Coordinates of N, CA, C and O in Angstrom, one line a residue:
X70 N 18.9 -2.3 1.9 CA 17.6 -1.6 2.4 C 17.1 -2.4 3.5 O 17.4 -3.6 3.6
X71 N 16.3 -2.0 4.4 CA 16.0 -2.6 5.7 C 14.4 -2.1 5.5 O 14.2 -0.9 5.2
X72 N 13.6 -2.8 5.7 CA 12.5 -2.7 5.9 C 11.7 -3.1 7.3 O 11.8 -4.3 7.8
X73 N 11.0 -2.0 7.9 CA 10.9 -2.0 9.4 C 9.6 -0.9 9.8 O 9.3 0.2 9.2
X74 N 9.0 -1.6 10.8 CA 7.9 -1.0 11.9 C 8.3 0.6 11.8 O 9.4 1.1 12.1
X75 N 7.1 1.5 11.3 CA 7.5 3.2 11.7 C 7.5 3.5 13.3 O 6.6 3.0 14.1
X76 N 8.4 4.3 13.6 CA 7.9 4.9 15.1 C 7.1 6.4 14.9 O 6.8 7.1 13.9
X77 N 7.0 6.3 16.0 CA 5.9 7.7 16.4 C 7.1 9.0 15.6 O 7.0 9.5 14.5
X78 N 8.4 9.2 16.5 CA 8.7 10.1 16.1 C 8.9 10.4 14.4 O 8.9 11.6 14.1
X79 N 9.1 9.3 13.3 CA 8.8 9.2 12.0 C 7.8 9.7 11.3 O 7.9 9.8 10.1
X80 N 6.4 10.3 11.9 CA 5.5 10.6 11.3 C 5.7 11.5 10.3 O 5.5 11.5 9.0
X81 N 6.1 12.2 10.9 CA 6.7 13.9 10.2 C 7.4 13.3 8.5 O 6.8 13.6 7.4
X82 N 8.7 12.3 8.6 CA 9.1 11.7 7.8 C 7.8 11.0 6.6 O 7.5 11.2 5.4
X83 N 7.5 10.3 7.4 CA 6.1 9.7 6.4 C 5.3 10.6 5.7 O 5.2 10.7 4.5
X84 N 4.9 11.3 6.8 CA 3.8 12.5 5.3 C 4.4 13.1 4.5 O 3.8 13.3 3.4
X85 N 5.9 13.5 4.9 CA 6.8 14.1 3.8 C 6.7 13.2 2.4 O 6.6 13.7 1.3
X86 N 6.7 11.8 2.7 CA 6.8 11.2 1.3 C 5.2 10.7 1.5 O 4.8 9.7 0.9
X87 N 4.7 11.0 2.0 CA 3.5 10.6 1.0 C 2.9 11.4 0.1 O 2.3 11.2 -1.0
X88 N 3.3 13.0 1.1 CA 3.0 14.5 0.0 C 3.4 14.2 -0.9 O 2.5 13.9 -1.7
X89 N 4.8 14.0 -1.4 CA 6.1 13.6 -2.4 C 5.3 12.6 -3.5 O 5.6 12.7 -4.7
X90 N 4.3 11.8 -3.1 CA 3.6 10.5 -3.7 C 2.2 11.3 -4.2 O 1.7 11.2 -5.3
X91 N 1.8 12.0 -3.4 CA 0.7 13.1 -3.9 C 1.0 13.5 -4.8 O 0.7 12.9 -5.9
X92 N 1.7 15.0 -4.8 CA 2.4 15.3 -5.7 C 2.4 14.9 -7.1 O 1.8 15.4 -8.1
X93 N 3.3 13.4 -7.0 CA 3.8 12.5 -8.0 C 1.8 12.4 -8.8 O 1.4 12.9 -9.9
X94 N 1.3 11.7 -8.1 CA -0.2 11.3 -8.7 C -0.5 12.6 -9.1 O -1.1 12.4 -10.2
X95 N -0.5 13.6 -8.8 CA -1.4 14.4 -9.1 C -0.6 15.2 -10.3 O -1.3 15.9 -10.9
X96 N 0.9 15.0 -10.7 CA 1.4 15.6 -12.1 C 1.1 14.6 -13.2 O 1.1 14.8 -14.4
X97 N 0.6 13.4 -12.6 CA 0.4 12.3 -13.8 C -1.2 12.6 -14.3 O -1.8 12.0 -15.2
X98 N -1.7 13.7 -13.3 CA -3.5 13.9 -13.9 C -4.4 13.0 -13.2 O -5.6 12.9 -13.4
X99 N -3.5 11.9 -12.0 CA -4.5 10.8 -11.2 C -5.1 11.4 -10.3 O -4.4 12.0 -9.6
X100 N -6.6 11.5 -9.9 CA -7.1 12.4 -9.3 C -6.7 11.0 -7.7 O -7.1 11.7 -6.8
X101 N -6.4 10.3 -7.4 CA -6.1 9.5 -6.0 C -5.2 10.3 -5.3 O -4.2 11.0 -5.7
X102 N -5.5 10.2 -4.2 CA -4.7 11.4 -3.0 C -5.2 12.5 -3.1 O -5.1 13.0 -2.0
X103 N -5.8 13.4 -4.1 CA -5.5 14.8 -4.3 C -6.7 15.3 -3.6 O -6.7 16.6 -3.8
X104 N -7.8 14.8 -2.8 CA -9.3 15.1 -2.0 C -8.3 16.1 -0.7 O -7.3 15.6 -0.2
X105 N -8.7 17.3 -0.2 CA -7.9 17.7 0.8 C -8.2 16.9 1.9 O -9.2 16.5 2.3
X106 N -6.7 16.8 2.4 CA -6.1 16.5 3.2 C -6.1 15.3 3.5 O -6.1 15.0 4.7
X107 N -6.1 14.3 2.4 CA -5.9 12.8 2.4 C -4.3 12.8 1.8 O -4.1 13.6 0.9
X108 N -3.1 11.9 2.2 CA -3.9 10.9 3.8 C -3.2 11.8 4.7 O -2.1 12.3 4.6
X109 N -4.2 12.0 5.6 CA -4.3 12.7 6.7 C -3.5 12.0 7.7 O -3.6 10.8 7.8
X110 N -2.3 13.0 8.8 CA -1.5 12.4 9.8 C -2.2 11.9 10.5 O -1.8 11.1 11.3
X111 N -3.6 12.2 10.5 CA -4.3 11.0 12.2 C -4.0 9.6 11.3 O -3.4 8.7 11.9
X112 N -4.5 9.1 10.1 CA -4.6 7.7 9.5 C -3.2 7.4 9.6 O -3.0 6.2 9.8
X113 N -2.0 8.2 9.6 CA -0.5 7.2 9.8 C -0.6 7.3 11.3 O -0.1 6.3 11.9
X114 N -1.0 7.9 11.9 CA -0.9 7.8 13.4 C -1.3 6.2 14.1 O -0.8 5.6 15.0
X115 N -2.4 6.0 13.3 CA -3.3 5.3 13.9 C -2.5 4.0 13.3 O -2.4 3.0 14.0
X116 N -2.1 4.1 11.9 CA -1.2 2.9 11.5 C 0.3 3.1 12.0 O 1.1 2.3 11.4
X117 N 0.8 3.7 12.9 CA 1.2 3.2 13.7 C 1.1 2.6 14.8 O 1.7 1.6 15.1
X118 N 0.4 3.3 15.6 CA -0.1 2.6 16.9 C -0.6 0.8 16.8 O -0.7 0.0 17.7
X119 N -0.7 0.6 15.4 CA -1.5 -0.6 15.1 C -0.5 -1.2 15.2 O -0.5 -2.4 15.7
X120 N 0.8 -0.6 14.8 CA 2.4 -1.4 14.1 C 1.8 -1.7 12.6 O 2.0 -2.9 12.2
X121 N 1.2 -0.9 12.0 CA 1.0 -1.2 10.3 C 1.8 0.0 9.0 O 1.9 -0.1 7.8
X122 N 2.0 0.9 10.0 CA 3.1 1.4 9.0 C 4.6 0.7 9.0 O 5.1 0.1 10.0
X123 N 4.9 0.9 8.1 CA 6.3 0.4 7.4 C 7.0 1.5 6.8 O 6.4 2.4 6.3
X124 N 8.6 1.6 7.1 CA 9.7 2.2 6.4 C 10.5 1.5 5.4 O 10.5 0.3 5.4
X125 N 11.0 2.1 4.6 CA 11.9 1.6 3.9 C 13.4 2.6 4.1 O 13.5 3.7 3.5
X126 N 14.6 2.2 4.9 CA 15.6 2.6 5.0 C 16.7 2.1 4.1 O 17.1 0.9 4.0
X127 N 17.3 3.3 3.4 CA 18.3 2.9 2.2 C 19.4 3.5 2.4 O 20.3 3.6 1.6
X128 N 19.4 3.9 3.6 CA 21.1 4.7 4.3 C 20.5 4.8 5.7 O 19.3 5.0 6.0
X129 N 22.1 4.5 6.6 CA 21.2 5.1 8.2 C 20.5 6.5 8.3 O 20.6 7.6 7.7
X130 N 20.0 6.2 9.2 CA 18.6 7.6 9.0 C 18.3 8.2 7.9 O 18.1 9.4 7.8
X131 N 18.1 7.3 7.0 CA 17.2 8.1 5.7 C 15.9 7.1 5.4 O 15.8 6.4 4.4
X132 N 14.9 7.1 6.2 CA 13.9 6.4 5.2 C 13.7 7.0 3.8 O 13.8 8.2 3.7
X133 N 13.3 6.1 2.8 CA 13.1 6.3 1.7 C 11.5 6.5 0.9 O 11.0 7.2 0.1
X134 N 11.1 5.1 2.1 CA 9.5 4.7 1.5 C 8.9 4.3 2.6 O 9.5 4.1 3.7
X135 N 7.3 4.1 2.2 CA 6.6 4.2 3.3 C 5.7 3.3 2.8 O 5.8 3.3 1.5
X136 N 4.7 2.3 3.3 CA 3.2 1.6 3.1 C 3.0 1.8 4.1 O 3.6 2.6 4.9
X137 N 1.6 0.9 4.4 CA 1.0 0.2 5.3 C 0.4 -0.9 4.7 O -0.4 -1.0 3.7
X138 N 0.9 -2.2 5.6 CA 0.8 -3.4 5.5 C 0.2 -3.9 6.8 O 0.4 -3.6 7.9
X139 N -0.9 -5.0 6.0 CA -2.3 -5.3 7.5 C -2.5 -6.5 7.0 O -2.4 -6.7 5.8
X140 N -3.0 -7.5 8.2 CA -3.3 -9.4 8.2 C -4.5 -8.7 8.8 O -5.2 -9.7 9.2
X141 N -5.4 -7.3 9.2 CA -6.7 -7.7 9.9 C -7.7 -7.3 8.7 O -8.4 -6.4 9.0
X142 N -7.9 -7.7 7.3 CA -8.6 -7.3 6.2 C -9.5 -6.0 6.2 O -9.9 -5.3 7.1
X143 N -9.5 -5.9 4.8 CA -9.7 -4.9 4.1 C -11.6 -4.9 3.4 O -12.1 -5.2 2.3
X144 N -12.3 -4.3 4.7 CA -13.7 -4.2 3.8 C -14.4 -3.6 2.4 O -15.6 -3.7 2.0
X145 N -13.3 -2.8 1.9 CA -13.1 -2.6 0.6 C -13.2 -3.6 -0.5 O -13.7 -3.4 -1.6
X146 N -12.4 -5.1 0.0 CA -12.0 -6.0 -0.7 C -13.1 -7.0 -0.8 O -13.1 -7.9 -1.6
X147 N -14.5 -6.7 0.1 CA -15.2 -8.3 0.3 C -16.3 -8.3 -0.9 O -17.1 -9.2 -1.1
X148 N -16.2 -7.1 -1.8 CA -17.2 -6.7 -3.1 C -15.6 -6.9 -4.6 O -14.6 -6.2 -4.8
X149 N -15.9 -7.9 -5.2 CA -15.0 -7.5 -6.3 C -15.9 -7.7 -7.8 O -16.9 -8.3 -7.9
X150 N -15.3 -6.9 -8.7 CA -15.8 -7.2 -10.2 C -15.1 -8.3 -10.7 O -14.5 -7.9 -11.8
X151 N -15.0 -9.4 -10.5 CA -13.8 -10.4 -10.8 C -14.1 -11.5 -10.1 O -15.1 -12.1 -9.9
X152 N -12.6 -11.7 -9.5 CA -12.4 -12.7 -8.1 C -11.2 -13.2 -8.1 O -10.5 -13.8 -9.0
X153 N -10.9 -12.8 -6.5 CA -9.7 -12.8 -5.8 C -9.4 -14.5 -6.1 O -10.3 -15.3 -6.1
X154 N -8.0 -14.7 -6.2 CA -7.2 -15.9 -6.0 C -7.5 -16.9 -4.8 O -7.4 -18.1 -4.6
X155 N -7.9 -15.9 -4.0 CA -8.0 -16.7 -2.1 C -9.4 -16.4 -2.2 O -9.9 -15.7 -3.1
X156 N -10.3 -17.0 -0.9 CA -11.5 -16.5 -0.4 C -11.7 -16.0 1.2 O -12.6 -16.2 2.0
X157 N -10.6 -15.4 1.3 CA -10.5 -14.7 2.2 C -11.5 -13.1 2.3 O -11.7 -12.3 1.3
X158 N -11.9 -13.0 3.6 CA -12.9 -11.9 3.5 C -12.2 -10.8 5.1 O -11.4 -11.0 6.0
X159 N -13.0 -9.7 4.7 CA -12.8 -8.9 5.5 C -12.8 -9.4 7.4 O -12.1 -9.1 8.3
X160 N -13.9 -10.2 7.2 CA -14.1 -10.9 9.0 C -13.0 -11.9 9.1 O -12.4 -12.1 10.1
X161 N -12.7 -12.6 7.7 CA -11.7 -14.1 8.0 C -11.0 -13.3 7.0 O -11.2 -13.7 5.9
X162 N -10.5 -12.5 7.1 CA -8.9 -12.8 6.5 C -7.9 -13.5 6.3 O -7.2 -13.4 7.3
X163 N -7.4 -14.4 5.2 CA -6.2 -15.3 4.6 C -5.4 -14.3 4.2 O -4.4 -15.0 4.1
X164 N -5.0 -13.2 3.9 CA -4.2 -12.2 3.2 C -3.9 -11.3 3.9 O -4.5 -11.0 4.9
X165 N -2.5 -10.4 3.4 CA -2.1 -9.3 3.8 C -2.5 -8.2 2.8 O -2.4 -8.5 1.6
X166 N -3.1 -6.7 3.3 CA -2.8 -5.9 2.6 C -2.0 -4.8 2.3 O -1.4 -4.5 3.3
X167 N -1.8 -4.0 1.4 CA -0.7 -3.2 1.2 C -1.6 -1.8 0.7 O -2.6 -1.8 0.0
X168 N -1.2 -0.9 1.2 CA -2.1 0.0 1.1 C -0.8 1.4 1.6 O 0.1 1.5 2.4
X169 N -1.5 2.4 0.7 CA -0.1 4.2 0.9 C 1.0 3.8 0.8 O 1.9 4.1 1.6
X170 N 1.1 3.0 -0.2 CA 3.0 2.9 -0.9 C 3.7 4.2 -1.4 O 3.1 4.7 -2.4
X171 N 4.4 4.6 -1.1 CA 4.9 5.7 -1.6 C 6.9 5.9 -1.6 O 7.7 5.5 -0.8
X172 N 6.9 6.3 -2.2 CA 8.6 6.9 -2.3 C 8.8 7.9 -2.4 O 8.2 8.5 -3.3
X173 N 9.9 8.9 -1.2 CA 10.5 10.1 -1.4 C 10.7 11.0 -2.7 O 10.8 10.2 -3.7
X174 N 10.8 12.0 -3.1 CA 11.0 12.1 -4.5 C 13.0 12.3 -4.4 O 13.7 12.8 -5.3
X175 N 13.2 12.0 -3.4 CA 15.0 12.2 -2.9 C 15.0 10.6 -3.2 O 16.2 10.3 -3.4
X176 N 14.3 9.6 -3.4 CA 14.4 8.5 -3.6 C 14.2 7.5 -4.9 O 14.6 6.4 -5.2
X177 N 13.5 8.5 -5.4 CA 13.3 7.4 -6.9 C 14.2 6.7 -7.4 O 15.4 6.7 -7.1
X178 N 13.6 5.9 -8.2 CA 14.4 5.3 -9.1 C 15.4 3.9 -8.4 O 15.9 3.3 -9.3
X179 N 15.7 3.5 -6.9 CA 16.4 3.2 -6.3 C 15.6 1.8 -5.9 O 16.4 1.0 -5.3
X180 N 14.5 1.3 -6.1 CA 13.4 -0.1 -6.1 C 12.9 -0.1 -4.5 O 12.6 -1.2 -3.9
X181 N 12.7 0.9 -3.8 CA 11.8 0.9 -3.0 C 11.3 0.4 -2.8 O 11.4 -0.4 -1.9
X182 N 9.8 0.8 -3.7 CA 8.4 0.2 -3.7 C 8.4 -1.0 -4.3 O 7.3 -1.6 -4.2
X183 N 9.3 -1.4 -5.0 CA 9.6 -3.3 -5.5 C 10.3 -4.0 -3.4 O 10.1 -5.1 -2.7
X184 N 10.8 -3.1 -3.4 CA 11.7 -3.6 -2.1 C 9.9 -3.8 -0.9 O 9.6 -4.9 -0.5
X185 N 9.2 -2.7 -0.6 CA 8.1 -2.6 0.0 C 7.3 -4.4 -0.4 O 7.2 -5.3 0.5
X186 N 6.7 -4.6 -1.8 CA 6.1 -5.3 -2.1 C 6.6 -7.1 -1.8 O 5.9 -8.1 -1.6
X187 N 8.1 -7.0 -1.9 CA 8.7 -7.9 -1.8 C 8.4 -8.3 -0.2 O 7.9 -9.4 0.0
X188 N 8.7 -7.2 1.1 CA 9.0 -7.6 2.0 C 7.1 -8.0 2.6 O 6.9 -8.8 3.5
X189 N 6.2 -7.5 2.1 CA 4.9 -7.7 2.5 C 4.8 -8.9 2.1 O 4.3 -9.6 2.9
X190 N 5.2 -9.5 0.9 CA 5.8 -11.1 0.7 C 5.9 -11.5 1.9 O 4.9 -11.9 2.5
X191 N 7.1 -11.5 2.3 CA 8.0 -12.1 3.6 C 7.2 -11.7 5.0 O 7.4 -12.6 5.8
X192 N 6.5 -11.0 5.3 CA 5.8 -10.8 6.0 C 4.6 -11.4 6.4 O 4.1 -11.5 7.5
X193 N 4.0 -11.9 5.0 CA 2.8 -12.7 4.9 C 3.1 -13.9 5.3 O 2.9 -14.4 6.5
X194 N 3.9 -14.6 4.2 CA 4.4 -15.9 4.6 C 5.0 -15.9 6.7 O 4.8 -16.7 7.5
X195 N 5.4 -15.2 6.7 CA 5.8 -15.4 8.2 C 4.7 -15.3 9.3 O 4.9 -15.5 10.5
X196 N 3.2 -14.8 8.6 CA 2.4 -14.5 9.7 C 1.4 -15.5 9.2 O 0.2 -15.4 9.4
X197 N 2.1 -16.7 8.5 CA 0.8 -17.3 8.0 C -0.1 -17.3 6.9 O -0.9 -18.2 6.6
X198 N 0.0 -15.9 6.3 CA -1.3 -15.5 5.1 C -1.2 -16.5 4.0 O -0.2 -17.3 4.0
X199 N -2.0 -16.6 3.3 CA -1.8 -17.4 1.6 C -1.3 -16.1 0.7 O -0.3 -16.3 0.0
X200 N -1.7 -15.1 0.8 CA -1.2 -14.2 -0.1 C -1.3 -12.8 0.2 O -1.7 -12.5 1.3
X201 N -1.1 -12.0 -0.6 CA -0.7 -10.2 -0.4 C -1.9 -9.7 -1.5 O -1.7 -10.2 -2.6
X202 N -2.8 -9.0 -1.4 CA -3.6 -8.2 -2.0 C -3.2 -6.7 -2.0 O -2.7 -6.2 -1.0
X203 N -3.3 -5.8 -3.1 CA -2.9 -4.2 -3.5 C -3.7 -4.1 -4.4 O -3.9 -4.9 -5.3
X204 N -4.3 -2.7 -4.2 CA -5.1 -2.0 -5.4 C -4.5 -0.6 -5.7 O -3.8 0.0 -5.0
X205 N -4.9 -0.2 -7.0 CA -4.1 0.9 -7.1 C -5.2 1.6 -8.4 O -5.7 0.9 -9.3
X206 N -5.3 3.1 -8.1 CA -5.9 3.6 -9.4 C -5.5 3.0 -10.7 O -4.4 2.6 -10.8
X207 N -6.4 3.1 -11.7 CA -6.7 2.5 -12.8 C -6.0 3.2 -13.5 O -5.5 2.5 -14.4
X208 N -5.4 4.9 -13.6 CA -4.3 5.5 -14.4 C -3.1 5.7 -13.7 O -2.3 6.6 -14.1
X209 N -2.8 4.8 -12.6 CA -1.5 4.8 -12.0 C -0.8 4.1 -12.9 O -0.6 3.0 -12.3
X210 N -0.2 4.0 -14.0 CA 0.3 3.2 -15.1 C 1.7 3.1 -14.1 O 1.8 1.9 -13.8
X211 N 2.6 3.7 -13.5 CA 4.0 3.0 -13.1 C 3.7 2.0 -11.5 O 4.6 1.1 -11.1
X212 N 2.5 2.3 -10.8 CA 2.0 1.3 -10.0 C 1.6 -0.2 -10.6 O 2.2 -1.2 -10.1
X213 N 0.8 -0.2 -11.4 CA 0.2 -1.2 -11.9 C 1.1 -1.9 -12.9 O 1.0 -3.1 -13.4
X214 N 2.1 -0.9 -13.1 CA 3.8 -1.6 -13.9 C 4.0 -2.4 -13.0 O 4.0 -3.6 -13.2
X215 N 4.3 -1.9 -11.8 CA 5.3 -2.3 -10.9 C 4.9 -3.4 -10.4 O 5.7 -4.3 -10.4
X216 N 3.3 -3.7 -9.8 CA 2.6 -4.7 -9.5 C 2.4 -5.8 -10.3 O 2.2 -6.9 -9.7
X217 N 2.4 -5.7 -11.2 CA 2.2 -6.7 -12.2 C 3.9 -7.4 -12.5 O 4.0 -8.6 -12.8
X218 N 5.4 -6.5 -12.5 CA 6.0 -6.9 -12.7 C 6.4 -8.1 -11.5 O 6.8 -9.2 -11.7
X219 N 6.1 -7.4 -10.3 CA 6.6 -8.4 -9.4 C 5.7 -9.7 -9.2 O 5.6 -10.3 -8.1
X220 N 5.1 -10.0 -10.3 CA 3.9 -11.3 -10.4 C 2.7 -11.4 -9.9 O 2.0 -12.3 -10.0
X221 N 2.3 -10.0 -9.2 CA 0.9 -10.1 -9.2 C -0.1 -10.6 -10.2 O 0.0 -10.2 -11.4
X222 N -1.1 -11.3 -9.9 CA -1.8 -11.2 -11.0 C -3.3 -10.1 -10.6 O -3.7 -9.6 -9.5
X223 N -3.8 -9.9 -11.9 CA -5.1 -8.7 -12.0 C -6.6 -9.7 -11.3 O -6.9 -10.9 -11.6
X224 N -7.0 -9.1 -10.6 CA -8.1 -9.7 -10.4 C -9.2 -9.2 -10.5 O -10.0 -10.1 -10.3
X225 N -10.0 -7.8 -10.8 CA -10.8 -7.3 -11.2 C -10.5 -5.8 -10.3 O -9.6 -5.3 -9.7
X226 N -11.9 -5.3 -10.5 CA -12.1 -4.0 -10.2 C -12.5 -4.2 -8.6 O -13.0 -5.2 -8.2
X227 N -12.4 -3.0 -7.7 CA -12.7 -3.0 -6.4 C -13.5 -1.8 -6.2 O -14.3 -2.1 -7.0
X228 N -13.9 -0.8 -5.7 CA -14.7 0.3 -5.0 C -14.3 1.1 -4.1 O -15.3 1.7 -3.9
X229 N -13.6 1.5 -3.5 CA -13.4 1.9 -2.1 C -14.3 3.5 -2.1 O -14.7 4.4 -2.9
X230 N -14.2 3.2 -0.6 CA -15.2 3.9 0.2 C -14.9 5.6 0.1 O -15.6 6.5 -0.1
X231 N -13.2 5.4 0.3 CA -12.9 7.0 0.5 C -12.4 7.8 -0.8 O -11.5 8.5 -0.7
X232 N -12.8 7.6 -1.7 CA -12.3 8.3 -2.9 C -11.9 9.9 -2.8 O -11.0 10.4 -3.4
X233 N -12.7 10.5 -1.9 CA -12.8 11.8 -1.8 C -12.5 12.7 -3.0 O -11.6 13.5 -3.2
X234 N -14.2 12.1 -4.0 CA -14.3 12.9 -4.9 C -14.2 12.5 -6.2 O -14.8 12.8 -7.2
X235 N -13.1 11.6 -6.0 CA -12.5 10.9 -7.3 C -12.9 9.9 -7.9 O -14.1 9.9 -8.2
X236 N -12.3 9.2 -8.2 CA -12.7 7.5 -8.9 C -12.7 6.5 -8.0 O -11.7 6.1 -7.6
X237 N -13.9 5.9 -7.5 CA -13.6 5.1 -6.5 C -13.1 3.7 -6.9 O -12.8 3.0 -6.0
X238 N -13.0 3.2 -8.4 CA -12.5 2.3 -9.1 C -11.6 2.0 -9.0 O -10.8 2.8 -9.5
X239 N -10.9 0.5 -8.3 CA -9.4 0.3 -8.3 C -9.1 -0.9 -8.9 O -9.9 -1.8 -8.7
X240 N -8.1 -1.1 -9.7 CA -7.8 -2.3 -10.1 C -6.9 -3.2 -8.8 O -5.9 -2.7 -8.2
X241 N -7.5 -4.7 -8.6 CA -7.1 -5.1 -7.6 C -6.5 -6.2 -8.1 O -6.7 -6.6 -9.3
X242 N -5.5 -6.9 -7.3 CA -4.3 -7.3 -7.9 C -3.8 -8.3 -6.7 O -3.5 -7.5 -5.8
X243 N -3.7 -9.6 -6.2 CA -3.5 -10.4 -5.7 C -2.7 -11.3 -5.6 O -3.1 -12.2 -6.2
X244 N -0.9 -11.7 -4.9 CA -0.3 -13.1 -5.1 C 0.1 -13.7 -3.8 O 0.4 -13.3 -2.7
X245 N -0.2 -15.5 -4.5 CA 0.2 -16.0 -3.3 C 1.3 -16.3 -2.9 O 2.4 -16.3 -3.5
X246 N 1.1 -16.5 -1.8 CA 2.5 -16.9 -1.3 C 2.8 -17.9 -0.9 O 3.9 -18.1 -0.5

């Protein structure tokens, strides 16, 4: 698997699996994603232009998975029920975030989104961070599997802004690197 910078022409590719990730949330009863028209192609547009979307390629020309991974923080993160491992903040960021992980539904089962979380690892450490922060709804049970299995630890509850409608409650989840 090769993990790499989205181009412009990819978009199309990206929403396909994030629908695919919609979808997915929204057969498990998780009201996240399901507000219309979240996430919307201008927000992958824009995380590309930034260079903050990510592919995950598991055959030539087949991406499989998609995030978005960011070193410029997350003002979501500067309110917690808990407390983060680092004291890194939204203005001074120490951390990378991970944010719209998703996998194709042509892709399951294949460690993607372990392969995504790993390389935001490798990516932190290479740009410097102390660690990788991800939040994820509170009834995402194969997210918060997944995050916890690759050693995150829980660090409390978070807020965010755009719920659109939903739970704005996320369980937030932190490791260093």
């Amino acid at each position: 698997m090769e993990f790499r910078k989205t181009t412009e022409c990819e978009i199309d590719r990206i929403m396909a699996i994030l629908m695919d990730g919609k979808a997915a949330l929204g057969a498990l009863g998780i009201d996240q994603w399901q507000g219309p028209g979240y996430p919307e192609r201008s927000i992958v547009a824009a995380d590309v232009a930034r260079g903050e979307s990510y592919a995950v390629e598991d055959a030539p020309d087949h991406i499989a998975a998609t995030a978005m991974v960011s070193f410029s923080g997350e003002p979501d993160y500067d309110e917690i029920e808990g407390a983060w491992l680092t004291d890194g903040t939204s203005s001074a960021p120490s951390y990378g975030v991970v944010h719209r992980v998703a996998v194709g539904a042509d892709s399951l089962g294949r460690g993607a989104a372990r392969f995504i979380l790993e390389s935001a690892e490798r990516l932190a450490r290479e740009k410097g961070a102390r660690s990788v922060r991800v939040d994820t709804h509170p009834g995402n049970v194969p997210m918060l599997t997944l995050v916890a299995s690759c050693g995150f630890t829980e660090c409390g509850i978070i807020r965010i802004k755009h719920a659109d409608g939903g739970v704005p409650e996320r369980v937030a989840f932190e490791k260093l690197v």
